mmCIF file of C-alpha atoms in Angstrom:
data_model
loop_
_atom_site.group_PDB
_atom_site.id
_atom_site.type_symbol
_atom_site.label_atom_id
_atom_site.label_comp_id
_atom_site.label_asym_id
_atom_site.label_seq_id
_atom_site.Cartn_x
_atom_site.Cartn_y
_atom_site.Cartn_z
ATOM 1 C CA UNK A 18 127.175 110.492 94.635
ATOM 2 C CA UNK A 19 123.776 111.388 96.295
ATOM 3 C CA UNK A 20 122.204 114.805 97.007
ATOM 4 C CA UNK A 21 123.099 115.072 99.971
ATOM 5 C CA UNK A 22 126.937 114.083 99.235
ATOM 6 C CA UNK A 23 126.833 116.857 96.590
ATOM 7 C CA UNK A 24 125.951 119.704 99.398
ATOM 8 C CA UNK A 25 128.547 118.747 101.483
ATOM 9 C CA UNK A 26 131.296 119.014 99.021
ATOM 10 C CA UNK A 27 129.527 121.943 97.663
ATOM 11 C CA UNK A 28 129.917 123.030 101.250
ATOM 12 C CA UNK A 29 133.768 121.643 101.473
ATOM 13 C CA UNK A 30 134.863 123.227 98.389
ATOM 14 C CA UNK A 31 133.984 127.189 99.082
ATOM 15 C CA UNK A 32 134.380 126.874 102.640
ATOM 16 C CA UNK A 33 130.928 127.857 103.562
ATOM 17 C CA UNK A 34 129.202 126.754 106.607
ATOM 18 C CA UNK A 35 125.253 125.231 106.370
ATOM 19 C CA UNK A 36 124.564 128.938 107.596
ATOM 20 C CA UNK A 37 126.342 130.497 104.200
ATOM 21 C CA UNK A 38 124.740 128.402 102.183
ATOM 22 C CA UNK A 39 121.197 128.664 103.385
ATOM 23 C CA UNK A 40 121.332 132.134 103.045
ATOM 24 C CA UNK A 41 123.266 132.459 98.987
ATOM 25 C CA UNK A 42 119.866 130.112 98.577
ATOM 26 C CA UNK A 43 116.976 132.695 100.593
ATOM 27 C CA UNK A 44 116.881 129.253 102.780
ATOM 28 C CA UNK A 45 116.546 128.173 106.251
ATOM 29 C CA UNK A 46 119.726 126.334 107.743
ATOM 30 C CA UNK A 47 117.465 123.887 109.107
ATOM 31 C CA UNK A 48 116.358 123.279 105.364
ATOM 32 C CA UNK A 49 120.383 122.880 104.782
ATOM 33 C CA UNK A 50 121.039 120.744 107.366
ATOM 34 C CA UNK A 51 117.883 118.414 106.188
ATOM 35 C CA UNK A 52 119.374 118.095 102.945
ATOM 36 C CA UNK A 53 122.549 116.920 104.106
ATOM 37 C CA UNK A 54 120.846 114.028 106.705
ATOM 38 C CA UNK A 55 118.686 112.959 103.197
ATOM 39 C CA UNK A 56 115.231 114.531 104.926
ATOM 40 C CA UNK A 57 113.957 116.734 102.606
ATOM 41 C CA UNK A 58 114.948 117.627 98.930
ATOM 42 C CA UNK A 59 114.805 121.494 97.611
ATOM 43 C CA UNK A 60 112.210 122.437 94.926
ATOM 44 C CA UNK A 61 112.892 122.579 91.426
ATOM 45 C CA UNK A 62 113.998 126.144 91.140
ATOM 46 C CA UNK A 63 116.004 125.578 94.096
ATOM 47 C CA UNK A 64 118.090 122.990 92.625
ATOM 48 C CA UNK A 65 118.475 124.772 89.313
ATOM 49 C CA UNK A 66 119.932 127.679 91.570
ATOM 50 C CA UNK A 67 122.542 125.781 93.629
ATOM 51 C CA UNK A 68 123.661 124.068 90.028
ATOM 52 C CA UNK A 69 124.110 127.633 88.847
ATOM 53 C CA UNK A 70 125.753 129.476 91.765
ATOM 54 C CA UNK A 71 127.901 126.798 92.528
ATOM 55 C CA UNK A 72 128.936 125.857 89.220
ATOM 56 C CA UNK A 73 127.935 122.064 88.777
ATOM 57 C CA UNK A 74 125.765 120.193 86.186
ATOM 58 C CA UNK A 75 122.077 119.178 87.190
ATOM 59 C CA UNK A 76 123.095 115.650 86.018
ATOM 60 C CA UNK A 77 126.116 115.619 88.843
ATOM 61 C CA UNK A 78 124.333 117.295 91.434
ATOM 62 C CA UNK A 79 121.288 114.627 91.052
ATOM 63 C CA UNK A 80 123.553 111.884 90.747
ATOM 64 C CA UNK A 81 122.540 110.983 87.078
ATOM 65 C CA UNK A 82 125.862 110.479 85.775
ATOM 66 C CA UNK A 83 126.566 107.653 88.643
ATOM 67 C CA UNK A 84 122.986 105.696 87.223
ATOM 68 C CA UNK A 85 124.944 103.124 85.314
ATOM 69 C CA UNK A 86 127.161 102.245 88.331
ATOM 70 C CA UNK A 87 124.920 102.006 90.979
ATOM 71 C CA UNK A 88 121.041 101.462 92.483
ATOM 72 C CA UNK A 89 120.466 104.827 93.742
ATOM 73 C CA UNK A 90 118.327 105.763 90.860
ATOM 74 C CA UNK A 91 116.195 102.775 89.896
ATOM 75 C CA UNK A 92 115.384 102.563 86.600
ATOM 76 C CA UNK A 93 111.806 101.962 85.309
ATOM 77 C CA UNK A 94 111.641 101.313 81.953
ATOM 78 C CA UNK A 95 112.263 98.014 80.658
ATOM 79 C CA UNK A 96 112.946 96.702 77.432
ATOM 80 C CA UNK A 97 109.929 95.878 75.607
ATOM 81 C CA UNK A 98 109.352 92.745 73.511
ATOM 82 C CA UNK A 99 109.055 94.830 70.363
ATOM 83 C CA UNK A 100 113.059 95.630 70.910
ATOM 84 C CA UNK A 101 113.267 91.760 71.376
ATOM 85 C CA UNK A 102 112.012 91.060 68.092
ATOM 86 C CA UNK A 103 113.662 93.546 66.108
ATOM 87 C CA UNK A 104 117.170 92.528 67.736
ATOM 88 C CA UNK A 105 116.247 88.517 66.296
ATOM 89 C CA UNK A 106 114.734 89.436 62.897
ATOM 90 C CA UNK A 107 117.748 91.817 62.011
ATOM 91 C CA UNK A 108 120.208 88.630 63.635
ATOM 92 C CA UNK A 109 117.888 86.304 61.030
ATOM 93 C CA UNK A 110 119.134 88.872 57.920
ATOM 94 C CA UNK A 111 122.531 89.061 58.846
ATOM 95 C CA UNK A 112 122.162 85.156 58.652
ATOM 96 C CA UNK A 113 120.716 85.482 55.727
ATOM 97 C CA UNK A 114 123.395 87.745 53.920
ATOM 98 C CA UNK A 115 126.388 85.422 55.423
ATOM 99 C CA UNK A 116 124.672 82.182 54.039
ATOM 100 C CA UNK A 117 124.152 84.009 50.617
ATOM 101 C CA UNK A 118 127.543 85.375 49.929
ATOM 102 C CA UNK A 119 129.183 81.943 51.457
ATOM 103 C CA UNK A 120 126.905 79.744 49.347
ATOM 104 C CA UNK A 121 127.020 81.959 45.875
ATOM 105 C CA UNK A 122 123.493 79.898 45.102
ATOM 106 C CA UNK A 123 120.529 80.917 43.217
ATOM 107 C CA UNK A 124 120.211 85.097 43.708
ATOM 108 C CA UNK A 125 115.908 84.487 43.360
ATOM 109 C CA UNK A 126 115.710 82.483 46.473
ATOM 110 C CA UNK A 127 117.720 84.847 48.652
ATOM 111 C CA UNK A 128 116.302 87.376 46.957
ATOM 112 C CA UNK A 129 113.142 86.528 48.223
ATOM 113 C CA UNK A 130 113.562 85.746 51.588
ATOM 114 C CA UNK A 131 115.954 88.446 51.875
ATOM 115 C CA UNK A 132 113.215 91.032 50.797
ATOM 116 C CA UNK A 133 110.937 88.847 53.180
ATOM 117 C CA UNK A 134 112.730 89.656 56.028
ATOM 118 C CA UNK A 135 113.172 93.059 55.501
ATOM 119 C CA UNK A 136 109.464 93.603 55.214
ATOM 120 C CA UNK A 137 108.893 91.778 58.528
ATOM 121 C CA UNK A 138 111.429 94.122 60.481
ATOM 122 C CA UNK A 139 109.860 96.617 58.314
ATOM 123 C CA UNK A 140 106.552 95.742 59.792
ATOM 124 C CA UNK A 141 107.484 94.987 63.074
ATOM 125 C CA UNK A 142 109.564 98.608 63.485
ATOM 126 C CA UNK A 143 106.363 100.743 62.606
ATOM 127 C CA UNK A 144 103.870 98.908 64.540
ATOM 128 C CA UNK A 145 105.994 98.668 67.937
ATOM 129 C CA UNK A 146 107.351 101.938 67.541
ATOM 130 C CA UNK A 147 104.176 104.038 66.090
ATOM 131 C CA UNK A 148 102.799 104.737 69.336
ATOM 132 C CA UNK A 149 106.138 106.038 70.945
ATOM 133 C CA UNK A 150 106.548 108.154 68.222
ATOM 134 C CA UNK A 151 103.421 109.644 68.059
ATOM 135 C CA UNK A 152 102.558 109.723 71.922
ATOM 136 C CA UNK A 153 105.009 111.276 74.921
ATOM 137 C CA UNK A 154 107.036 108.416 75.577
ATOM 138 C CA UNK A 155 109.441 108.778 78.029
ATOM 139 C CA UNK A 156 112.019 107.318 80.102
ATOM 140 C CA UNK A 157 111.665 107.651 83.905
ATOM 141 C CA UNK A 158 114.321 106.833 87.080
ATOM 142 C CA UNK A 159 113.532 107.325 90.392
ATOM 143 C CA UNK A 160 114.601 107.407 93.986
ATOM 144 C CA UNK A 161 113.580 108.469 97.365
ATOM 145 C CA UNK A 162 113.071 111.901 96.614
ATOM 146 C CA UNK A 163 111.772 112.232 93.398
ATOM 147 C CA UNK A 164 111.167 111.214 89.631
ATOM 148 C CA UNK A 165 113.857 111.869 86.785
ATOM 149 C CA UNK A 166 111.347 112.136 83.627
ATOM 150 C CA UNK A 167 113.033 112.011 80.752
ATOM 151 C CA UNK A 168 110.785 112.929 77.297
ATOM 152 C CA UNK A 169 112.121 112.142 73.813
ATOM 153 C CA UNK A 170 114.151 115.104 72.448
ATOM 154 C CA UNK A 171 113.864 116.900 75.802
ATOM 155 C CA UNK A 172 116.325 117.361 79.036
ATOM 156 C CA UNK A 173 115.653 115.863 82.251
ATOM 157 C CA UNK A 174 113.125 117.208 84.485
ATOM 158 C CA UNK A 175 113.050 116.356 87.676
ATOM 159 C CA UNK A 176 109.696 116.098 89.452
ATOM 160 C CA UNK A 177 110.061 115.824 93.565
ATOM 161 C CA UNK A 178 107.243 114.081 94.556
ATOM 162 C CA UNK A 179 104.986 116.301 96.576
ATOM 163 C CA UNK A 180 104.236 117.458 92.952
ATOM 164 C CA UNK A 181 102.408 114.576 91.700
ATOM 165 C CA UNK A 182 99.139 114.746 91.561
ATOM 166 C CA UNK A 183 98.072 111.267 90.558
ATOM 167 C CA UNK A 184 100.257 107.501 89.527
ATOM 168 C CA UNK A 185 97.956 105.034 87.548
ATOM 169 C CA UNK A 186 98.717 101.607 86.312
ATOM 170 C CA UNK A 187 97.321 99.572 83.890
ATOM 171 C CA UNK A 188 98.470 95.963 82.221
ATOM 172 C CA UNK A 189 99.091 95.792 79.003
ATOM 173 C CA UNK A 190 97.343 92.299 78.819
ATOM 174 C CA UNK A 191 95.564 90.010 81.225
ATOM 175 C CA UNK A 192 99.178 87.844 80.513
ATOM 176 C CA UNK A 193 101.783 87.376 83.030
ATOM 177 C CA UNK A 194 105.157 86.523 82.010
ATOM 178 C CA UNK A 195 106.947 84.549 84.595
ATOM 179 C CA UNK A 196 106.596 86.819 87.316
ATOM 180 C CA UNK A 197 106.651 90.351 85.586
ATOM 181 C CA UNK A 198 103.579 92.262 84.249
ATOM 182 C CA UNK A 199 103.548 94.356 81.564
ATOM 183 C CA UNK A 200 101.713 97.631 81.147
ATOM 184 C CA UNK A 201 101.952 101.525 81.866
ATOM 185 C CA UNK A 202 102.248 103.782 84.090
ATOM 186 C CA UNK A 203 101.075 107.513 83.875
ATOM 187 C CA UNK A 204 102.787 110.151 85.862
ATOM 188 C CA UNK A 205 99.830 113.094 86.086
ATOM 189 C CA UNK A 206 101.803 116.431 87.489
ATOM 190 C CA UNK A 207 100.105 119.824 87.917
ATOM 191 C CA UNK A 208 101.409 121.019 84.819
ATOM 192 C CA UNK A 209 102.322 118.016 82.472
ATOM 193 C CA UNK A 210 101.031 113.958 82.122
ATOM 194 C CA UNK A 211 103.914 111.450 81.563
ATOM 195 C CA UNK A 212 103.273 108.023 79.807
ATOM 196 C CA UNK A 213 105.840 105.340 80.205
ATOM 197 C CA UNK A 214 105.292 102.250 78.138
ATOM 198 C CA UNK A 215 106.325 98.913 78.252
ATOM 199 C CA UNK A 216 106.668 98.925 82.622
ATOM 200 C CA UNK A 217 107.639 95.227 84.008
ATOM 201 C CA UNK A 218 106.062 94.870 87.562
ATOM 202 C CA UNK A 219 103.743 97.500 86.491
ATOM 203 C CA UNK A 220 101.553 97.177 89.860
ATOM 204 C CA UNK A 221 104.448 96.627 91.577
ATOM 205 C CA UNK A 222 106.583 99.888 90.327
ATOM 206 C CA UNK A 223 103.575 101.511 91.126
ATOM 207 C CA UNK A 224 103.228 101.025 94.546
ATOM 208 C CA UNK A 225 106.574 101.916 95.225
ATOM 209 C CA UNK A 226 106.201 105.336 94.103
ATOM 210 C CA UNK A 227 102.883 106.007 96.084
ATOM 211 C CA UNK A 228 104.989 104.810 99.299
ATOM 212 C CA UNK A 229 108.154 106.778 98.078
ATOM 213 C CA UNK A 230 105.670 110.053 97.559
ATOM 214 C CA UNK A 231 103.852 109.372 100.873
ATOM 215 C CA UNK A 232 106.760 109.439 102.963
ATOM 216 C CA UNK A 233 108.204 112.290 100.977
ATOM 217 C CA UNK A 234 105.177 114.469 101.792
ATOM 218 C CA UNK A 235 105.138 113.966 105.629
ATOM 219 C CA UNK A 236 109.101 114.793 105.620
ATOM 220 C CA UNK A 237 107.964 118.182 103.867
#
């Protein structure tokens, strides 16, 4: 359920008209009624309010919890090829194991490329996964009105877009694969910079937020 479906059954459910709501809020109706028609979006502290007052989750009220079941919030992180690799080298172990306790054959040559294995997935798990550790990965969503960043170990913020300051892109290599580039994007607020790693259609995903934030600021 979008935003705007959310104020209206706020609305519905305590009786109030746009003009009772506006002002439990220290809002305009005309701010209300924009809401409702998917115009305009409410600040951050706004938001946090209604969710309060009105007694409903951020994650309903921003339509998180519907993510999985439909395109209203895009998602923009993809899969990376490090997941890729650990998903087939830990499928090549479990191979391994089956094949040794089916065959009962020498223990040394399992052994070995048992311990093999592990040291490549091992290898392969640091390396790919250093960085994220280390840096402020995060998981990002979007739709018209906004970005849902979402840092490790941290809730989800939501950043409208008149608030961004700057979106840069950059490939991760000079490769393309099929028709998706890889690379990163970085999400520079006035208050925090957001990396997000691993981005098919980098250039792309890119663009779409500058549009989405453009017409976002001349609704404002």
């Amino acid at each position: 359920m979008k935003f705007s479906d959310q104020i209206l059954k706020i609305r519905e459910d305590y009786h109030l008209t746009q003009e009772d709501l506006a002002n439990s809020l220290n809002v305009t109706r005309q701010a209300v009624s924009k809401w409702e028609r998917d115009l305009s979006y409410p600040d951050v502290e706004t938001i946090k309010e209604i969710a309060k007052k009105y007694n409903v989750s951020l994650n309903v009220l921003l339509g998180l919890v519907e993510t999985n079941k439909s395109d209203e919030n895009k998602p923009l992180a993809y899969k990376s090829f490090s997941t890729a690799i650990f998903v087939i080298l830990t499928i090549i172990i479990i191979i391994l194991s089956i094949a040794y306790v089916a065959s009962g054959g020498p223990i040394k040559e399992y052994d070995v490329l048992m311990g093999l294995a592990f040291i490549i997935v091992g290898f392969f798990a640091f390396i790919f996964n250093i960085d994220a550790i280390f840096s402020k990965s995060v998981r990002i969503s979007y739709n018209d009105y906004g970005l849902y960043i979402n840092p490790i170990y941290n809730k989800i913020i939501f950043v409208p877009y008149h608030e961004i300051v700057d979106i840069r892109s950059r490939n991760a290599s000079s490769r393309n694969y099929h028709w998706y580039t890889f690379g990163r994007i970085t999400i520079e607020t006035k208050d925090e910079t957001y990396h997000l790693r691993g981005v098919a259609q980098v250039h792309e995903i890119r663009g779409k937020l500058i549009e989405l934030k453009v017409k976002n600021t001349m609704l404002t």
